[in-house]
mmCIF file of N, CA, C and O in Angstrom:
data_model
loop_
_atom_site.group_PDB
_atom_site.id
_atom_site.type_symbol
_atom_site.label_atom_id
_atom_site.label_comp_id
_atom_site.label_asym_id
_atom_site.label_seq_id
_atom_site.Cartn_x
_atom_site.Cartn_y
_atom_site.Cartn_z
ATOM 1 N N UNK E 1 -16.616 77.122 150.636
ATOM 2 C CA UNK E 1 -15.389 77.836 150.357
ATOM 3 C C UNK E 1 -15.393 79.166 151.107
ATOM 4 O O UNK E 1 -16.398 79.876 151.123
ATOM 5 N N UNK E 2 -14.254 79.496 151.728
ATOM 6 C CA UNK E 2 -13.731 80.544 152.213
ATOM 7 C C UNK E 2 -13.686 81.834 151.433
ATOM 8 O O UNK E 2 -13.870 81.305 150.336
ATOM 9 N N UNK E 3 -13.584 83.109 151.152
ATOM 10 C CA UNK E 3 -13.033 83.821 150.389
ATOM 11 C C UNK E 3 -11.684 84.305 151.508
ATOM 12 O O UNK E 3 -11.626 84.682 152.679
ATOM 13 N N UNK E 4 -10.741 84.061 150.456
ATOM 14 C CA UNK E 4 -9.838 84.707 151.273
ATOM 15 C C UNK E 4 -9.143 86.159 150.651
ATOM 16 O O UNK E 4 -8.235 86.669 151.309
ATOM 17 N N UNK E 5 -9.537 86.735 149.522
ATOM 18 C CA UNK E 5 -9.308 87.999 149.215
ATOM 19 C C UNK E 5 -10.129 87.680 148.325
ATOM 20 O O UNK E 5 -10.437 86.577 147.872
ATOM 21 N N UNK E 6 -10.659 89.264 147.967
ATOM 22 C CA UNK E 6 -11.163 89.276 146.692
ATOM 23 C C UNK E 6 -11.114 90.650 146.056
ATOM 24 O O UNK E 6 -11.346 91.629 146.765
ATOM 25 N N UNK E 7 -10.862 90.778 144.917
ATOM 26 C CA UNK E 7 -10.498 92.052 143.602
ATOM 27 C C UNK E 7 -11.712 92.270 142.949
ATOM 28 O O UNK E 7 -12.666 91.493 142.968
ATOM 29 N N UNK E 8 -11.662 93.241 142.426
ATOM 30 C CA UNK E 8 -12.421 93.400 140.911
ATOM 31 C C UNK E 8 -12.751 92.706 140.127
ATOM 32 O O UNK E 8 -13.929 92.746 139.772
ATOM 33 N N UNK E 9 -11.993 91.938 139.633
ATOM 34 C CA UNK E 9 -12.296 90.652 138.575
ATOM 35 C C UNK E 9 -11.250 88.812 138.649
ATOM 36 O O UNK E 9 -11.027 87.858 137.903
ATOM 37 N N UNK E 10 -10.860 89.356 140.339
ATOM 38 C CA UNK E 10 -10.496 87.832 140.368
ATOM 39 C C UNK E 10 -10.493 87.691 142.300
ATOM 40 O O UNK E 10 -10.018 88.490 143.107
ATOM 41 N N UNK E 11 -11.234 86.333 142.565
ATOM 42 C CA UNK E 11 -11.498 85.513 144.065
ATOM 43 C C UNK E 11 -10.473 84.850 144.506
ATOM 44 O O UNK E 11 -9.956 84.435 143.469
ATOM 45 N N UNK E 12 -10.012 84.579 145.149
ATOM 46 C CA UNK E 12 -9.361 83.489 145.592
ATOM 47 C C UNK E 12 -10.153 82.819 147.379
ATOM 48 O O UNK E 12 -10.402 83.327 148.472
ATOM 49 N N UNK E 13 -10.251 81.793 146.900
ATOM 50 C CA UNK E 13 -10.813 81.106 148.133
ATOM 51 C C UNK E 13 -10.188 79.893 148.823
ATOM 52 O O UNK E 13 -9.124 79.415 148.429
ATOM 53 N N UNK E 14 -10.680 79.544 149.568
ATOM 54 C CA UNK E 14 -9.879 77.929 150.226
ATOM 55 C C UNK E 14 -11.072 77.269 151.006
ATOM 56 O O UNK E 14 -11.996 77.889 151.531
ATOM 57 N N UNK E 15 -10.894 75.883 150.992
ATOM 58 C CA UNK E 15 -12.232 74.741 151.485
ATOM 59 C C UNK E 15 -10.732 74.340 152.488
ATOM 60 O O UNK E 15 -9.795 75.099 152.736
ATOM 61 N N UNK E 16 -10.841 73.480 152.749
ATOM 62 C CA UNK E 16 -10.276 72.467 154.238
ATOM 63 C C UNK E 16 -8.812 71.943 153.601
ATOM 64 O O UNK E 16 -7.804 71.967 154.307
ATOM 65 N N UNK E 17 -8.776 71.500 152.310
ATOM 66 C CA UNK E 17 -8.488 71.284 151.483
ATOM 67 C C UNK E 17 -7.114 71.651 150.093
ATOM 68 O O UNK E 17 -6.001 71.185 149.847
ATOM 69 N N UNK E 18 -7.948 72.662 149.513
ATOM 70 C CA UNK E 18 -7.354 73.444 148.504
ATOM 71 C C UNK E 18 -7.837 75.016 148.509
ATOM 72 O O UNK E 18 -8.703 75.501 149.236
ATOM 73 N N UNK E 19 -6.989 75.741 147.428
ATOM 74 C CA UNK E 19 -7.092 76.963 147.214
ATOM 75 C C UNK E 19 -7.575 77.058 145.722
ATOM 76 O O UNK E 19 -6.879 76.608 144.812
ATOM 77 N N UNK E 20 -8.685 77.607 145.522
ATOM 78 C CA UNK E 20 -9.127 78.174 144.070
ATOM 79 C C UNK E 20 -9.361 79.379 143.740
ATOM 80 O O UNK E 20 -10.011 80.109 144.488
ATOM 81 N N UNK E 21 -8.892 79.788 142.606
ATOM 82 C CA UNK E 21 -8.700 81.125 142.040
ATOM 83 C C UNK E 21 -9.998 81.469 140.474
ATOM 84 O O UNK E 21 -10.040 80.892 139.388
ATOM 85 N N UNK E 22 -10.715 82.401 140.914
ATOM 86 C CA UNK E 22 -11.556 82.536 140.201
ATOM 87 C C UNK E 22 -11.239 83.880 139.185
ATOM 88 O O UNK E 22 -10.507 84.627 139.834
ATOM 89 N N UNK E 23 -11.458 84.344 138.120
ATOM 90 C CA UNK E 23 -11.501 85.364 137.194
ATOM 91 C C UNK E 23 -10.039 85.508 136.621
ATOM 92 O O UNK E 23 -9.175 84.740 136.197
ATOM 93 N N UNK E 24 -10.190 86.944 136.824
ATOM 94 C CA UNK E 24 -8.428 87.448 136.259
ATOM 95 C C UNK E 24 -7.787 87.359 136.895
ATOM 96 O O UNK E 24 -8.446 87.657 137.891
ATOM 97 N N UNK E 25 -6.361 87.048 137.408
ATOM 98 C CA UNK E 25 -5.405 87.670 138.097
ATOM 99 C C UNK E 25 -4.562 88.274 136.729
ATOM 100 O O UNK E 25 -4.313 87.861 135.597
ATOM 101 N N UNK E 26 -4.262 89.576 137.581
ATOM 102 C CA UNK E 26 -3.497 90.395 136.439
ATOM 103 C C UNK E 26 -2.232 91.066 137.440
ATOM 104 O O UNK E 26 -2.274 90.620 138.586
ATOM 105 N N UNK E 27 -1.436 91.779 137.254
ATOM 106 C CA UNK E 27 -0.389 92.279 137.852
ATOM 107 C C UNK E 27 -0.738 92.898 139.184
ATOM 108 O O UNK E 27 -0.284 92.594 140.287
ATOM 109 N N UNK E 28 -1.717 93.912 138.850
ATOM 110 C CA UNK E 28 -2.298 94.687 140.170
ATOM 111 C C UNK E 28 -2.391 94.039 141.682
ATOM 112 O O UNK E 28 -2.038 94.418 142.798
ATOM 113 N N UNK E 29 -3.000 92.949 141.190
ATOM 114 C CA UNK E 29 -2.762 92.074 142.590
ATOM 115 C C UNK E 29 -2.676 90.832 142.125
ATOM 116 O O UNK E 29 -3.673 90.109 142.154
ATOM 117 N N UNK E 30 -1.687 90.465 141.712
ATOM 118 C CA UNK E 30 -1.260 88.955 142.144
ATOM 119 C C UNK E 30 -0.209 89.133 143.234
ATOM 120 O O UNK E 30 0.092 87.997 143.599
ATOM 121 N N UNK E 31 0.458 89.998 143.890
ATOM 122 C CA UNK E 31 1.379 90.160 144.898
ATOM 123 C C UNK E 31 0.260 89.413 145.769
ATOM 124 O O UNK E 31 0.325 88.244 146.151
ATOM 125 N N UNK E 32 -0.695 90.245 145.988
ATOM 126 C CA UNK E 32 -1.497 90.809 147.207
ATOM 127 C C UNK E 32 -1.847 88.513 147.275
ATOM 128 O O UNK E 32 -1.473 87.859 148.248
ATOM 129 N N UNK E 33 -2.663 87.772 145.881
ATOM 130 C CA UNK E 33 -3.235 86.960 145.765
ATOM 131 C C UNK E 33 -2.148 85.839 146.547
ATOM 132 O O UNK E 33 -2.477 85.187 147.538
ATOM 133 N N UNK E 34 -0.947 85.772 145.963
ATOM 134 C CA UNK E 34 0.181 85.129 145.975
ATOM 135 C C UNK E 34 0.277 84.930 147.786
ATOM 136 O O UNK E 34 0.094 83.851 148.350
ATOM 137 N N UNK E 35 0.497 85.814 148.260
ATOM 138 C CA UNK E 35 0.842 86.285 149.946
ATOM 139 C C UNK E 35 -0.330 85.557 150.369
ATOM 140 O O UNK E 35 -0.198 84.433 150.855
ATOM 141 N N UNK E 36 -1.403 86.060 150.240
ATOM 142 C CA UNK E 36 -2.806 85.186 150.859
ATOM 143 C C UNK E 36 -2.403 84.035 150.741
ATOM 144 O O UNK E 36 -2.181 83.506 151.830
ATOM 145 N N UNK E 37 -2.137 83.167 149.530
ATOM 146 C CA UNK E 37 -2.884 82.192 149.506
ATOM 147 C C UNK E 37 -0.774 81.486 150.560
ATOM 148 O O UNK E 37 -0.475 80.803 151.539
ATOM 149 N N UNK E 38 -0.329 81.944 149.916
ATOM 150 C CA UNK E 38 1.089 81.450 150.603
ATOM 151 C C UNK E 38 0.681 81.443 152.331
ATOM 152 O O UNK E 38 1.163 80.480 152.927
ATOM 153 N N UNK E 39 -0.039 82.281 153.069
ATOM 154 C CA UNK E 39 -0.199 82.575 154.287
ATOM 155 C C UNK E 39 -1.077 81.151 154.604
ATOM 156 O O UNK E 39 -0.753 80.443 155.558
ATOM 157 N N UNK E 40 -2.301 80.770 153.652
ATOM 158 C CA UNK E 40 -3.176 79.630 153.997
ATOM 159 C C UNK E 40 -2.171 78.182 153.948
ATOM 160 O O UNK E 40 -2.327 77.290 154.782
ATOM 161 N N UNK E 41 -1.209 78.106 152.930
ATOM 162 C CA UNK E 41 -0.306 76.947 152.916
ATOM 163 C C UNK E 41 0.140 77.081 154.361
ATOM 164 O O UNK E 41 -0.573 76.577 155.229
ATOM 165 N N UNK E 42 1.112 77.632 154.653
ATOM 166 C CA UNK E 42 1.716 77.762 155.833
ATOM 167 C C UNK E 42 1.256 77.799 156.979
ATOM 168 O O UNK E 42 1.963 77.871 157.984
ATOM 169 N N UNK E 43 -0.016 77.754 156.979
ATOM 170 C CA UNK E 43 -1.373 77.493 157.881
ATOM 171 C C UNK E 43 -1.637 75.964 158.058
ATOM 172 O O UNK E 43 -2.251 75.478 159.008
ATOM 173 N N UNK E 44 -1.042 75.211 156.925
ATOM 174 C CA UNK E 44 -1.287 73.582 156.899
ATOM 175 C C UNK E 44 -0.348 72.848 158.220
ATOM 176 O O UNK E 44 0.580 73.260 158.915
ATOM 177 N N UNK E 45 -1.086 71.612 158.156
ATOM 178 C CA UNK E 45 0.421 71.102 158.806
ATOM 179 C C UNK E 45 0.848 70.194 157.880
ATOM 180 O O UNK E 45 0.191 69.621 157.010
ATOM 181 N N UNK E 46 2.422 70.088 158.242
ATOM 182 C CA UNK E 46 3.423 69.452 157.774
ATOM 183 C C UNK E 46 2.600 67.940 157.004
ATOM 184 O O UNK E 46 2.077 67.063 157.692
ATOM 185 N N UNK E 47 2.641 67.920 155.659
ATOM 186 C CA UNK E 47 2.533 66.453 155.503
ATOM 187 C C UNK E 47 1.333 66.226 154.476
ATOM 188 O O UNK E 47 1.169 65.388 153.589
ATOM 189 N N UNK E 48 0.441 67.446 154.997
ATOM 190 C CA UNK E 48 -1.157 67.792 154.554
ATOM 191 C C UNK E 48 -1.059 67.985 153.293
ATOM 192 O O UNK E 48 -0.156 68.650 152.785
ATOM 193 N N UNK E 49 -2.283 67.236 152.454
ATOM 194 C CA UNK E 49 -2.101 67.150 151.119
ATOM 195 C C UNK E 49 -3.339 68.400 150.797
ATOM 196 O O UNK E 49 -4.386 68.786 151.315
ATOM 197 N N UNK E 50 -2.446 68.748 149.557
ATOM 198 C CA UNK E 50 -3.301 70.574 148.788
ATOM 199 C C UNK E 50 -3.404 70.361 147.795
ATOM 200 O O UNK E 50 -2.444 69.893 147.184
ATOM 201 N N UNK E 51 -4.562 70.591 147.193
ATOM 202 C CA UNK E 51 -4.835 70.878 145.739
ATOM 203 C C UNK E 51 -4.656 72.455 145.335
ATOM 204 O O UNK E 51 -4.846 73.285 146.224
ATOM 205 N N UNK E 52 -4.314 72.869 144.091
ATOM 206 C CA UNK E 52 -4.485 73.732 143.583
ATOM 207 C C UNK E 52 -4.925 74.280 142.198
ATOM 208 O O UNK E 52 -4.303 74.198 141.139
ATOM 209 N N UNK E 53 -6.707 75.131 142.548
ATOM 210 C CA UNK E 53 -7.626 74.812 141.577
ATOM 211 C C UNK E 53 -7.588 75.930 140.831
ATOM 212 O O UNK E 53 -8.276 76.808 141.352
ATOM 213 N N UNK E 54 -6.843 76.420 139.381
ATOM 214 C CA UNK E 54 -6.697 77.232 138.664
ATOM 215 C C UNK E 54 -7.887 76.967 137.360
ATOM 216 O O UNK E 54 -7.757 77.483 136.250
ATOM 217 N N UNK E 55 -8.879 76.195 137.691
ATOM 218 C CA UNK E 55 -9.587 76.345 136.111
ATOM 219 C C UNK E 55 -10.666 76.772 136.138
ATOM 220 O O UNK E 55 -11.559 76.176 135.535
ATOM 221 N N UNK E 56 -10.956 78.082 136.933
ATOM 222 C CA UNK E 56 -11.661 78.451 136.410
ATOM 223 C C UNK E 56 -11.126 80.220 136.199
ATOM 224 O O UNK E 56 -11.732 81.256 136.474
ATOM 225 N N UNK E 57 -9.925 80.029 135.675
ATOM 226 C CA UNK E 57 -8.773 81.613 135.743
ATOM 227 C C UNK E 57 -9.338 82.245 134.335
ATOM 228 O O UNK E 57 -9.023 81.661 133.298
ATOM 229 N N UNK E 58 -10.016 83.211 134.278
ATOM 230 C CA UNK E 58 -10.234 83.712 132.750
ATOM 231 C C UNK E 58 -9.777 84.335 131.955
ATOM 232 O O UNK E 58 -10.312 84.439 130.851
ATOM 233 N N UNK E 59 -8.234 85.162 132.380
ATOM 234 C CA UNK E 59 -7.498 85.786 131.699
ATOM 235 C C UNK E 59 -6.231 85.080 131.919
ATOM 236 O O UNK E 59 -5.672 84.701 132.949
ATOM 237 N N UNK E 60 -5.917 85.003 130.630
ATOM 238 C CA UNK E 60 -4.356 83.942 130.855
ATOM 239 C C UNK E 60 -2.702 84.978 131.180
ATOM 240 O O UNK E 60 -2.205 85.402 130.136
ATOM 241 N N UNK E 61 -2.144 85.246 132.129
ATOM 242 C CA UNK E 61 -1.252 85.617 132.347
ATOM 243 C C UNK E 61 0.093 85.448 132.695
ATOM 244 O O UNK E 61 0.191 84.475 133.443
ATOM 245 N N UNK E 62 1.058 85.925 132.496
ATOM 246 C CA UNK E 62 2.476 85.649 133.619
ATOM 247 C C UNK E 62 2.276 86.060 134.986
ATOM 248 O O UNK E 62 2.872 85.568 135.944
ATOM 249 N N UNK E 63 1.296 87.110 135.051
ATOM 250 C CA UNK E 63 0.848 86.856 136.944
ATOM 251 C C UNK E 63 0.275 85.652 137.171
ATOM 252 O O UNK E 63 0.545 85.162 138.267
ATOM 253 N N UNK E 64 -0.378 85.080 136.517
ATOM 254 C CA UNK E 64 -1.348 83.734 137.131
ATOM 255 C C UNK E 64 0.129 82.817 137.229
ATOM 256 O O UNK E 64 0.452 82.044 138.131
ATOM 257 N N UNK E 65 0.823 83.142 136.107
ATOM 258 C CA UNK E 65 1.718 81.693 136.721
ATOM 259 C C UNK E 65 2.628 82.319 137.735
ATOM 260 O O UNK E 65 3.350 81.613 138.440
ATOM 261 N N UNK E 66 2.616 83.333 137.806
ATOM 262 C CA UNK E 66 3.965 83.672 139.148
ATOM 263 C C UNK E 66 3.364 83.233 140.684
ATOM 264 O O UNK E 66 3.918 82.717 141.655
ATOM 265 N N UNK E 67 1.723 83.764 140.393
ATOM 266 C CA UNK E 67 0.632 83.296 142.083
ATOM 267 C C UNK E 67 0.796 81.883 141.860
ATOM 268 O O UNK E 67 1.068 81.311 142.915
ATOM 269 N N UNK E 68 0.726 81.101 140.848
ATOM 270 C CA UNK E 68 1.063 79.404 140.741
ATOM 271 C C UNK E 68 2.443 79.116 141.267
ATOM 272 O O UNK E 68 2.452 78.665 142.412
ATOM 273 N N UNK E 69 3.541 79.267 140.720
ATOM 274 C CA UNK E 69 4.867 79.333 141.369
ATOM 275 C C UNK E 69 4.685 79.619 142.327
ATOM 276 O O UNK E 69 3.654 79.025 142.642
ATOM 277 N N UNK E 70 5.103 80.362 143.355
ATOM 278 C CA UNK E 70 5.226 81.156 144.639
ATOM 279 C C UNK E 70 4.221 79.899 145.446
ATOM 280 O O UNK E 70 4.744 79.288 146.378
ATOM 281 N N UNK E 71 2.569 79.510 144.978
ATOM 282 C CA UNK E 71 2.342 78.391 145.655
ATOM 283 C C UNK E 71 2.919 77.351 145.895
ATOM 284 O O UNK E 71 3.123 76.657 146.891
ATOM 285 N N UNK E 72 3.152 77.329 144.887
ATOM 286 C CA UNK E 72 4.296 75.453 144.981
ATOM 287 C C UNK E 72 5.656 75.307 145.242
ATOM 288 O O UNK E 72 6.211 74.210 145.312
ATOM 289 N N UNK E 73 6.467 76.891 145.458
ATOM 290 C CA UNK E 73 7.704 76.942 146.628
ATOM 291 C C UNK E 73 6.821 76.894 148.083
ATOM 292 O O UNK E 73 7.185 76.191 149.026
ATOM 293 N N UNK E 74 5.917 77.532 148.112
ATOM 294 C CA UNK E 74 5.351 77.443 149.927
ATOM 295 C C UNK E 74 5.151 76.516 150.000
ATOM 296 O O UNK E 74 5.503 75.912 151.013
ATOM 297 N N UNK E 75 4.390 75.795 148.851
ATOM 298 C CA UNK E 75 4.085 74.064 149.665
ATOM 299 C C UNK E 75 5.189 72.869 149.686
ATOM 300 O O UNK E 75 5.141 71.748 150.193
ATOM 301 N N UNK E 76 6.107 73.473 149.013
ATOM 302 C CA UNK E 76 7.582 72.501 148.834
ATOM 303 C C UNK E 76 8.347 73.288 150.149
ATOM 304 O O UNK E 76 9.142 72.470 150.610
ATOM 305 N N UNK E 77 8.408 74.546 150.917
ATOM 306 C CA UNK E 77 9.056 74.770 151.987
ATOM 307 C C UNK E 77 8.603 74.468 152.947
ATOM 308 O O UNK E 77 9.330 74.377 153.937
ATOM 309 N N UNK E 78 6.855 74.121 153.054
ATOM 310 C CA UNK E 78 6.356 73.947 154.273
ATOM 311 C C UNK E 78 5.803 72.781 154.153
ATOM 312 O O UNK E 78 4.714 72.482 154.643
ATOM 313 N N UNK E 79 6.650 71.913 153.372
ATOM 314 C CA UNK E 79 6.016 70.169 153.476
ATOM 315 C C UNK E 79 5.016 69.438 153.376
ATOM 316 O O UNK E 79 4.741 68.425 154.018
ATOM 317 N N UNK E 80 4.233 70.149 152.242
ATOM 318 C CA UNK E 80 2.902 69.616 152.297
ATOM 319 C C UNK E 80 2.805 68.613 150.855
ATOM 320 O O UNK E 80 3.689 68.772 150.014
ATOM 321 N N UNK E 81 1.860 67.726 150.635
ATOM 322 C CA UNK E 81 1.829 67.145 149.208
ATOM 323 C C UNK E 81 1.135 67.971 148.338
ATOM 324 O O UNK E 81 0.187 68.649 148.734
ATOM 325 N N UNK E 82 1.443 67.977 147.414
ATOM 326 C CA UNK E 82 0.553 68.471 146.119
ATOM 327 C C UNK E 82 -0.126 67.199 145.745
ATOM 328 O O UNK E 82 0.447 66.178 145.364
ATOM 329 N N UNK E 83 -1.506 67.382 145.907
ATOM 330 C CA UNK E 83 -2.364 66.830 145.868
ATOM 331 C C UNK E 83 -2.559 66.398 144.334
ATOM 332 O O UNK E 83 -2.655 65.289 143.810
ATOM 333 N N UNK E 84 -2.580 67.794 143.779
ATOM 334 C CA UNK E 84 -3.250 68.062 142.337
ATOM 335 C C UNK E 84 -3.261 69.636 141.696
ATOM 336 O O UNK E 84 -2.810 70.522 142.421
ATOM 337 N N UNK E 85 -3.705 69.951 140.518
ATOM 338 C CA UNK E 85 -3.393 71.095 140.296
ATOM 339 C C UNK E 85 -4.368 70.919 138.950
ATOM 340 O O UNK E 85 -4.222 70.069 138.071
ATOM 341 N N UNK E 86 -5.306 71.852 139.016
ATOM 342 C CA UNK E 86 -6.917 72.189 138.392
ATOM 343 C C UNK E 86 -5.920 73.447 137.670
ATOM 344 O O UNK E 86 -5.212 74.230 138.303
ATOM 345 N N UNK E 87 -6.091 73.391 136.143
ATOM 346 C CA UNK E 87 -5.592 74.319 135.382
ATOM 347 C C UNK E 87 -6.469 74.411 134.304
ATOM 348 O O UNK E 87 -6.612 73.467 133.526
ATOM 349 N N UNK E 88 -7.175 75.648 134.168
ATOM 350 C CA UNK E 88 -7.944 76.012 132.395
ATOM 351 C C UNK E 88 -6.712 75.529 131.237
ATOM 352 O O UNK E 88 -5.488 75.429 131.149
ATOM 353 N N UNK E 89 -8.010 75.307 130.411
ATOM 354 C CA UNK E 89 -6.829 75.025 129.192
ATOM 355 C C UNK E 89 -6.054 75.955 128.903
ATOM 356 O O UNK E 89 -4.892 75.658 128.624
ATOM 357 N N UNK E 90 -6.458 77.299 128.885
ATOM 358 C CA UNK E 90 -5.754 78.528 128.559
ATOM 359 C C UNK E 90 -4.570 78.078 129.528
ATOM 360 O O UNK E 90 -3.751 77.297 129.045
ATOM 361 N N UNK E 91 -4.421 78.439 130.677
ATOM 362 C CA UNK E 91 -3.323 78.470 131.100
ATOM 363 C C UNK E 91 -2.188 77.262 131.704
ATOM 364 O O UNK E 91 -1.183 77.243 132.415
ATOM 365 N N UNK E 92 -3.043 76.290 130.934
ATOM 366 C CA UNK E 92 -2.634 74.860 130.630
ATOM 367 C C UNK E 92 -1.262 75.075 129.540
ATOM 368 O O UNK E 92 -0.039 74.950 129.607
ATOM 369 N N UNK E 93 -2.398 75.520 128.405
ATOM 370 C CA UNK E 93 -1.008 76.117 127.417
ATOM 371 C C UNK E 93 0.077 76.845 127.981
ATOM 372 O O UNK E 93 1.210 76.368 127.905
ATOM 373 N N UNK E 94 -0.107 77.839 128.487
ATOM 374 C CA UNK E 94 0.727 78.882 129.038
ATOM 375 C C UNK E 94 1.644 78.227 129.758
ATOM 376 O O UNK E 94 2.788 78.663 129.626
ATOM 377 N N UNK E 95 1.469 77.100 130.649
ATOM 378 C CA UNK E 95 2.846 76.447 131.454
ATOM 379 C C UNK E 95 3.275 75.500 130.681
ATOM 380 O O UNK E 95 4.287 74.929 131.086
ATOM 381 N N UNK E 96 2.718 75.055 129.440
ATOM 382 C CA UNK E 96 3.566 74.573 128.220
ATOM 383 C C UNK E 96 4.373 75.427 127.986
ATOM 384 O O UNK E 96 5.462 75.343 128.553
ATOM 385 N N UNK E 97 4.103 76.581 127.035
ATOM 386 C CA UNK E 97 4.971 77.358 126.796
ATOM 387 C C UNK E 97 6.302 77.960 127.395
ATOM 388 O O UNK E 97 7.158 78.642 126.831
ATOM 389 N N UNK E 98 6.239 77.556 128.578
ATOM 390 C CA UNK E 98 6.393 78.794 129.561
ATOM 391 C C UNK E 98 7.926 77.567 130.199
ATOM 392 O O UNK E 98 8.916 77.836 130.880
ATOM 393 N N UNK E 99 7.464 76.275 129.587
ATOM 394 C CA UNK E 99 8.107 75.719 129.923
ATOM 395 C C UNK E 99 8.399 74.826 131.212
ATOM 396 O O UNK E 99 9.358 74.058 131.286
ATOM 397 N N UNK E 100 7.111 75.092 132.585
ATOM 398 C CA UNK E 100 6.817 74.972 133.665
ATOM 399 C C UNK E 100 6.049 73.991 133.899
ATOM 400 O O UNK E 100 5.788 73.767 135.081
ATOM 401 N N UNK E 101 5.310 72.891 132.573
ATOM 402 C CA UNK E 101 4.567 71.984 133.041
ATOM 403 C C UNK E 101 5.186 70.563 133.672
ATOM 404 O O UNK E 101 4.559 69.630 134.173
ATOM 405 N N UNK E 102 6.575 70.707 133.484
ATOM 406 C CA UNK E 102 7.193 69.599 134.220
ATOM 407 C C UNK E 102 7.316 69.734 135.951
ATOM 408 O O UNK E 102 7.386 68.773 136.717
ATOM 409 N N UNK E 103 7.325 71.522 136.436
ATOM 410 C CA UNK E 103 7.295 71.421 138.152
ATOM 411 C C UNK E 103 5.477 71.317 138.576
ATOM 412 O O UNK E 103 5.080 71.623 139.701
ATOM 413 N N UNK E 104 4.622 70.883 137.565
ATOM 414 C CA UNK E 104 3.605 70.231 138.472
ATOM 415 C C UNK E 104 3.272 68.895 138.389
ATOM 416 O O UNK E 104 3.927 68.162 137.648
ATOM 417 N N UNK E 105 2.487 68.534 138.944
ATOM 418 C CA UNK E 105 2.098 66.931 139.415
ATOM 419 C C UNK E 105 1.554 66.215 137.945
ATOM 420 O O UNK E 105 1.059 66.726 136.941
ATOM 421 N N UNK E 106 1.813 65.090 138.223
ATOM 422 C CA UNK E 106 0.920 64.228 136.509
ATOM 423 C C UNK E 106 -0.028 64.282 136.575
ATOM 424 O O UNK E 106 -0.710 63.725 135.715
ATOM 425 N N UNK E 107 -0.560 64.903 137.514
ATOM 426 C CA UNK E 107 -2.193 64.744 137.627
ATOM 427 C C UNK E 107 -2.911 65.991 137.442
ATOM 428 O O UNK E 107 -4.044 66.269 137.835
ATOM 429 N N UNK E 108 -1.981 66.799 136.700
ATOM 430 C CA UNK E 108 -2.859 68.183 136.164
ATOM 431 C C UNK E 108 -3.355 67.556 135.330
ATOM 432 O O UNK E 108 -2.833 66.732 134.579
ATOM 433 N N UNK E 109 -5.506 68.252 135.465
ATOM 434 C CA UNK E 109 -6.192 68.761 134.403
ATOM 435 C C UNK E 109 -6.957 70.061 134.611
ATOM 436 O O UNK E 109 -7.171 70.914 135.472
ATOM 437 N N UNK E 110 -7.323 69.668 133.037
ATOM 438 C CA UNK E 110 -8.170 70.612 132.463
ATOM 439 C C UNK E 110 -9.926 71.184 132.775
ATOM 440 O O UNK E 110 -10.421 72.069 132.077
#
């Protein structure tokens, strides 16, 4: 794995593959997280299938799901498949709630 930014208390990296997000994302930088990882999608080519690995996120937030969103408009503008989508239970719940677990794939787990 790549690091492609990293904070205080949260990583974000990428393999060939997918993008995984390690610790907190909290407000401070999920802009900053969001842009990175949007820059690595748009780096794909057209067609290329992405996972996106959120379980190992340790603070459950509305930034984690906004850096989640913002991924899955880049990979729906720049044509790639969603592979899959790795979500902690915590924030498993949270796109229950939130009302958002229907714009990811059936193949989210935990």
């Amino acid at each position: 794995m790549k690091v492609l930014m990293s904070m205080d208390d949260a990583r974000l990296e990428a393999s060939e593959t997918s993008l995984r997000v390690c610790g907190r994302v909290n407000f401070d930088g999920a802009a900053e997280m969001a842009e990175a990882g949007r820059e690595w999608l748009e780096a794909r080519q057209q067609g290329e299938s992405v996972r996106l690995d959120l379980g190992d996120v340790e603070q459950v937030s509305s930034a984690a799901l906004s850096v989640m969103l913002e991924w899955l408009r880049a990979i729906r503008e720049t044509g790639l498949r969603l592979e899959g989508v790795e979500l902690s239970p915590a924030l498993q719940r949270l796109t229950r709630l939130a009302g958002i677990d229907s714009l990811l794939p059936a193949s989210v787990s935990t």
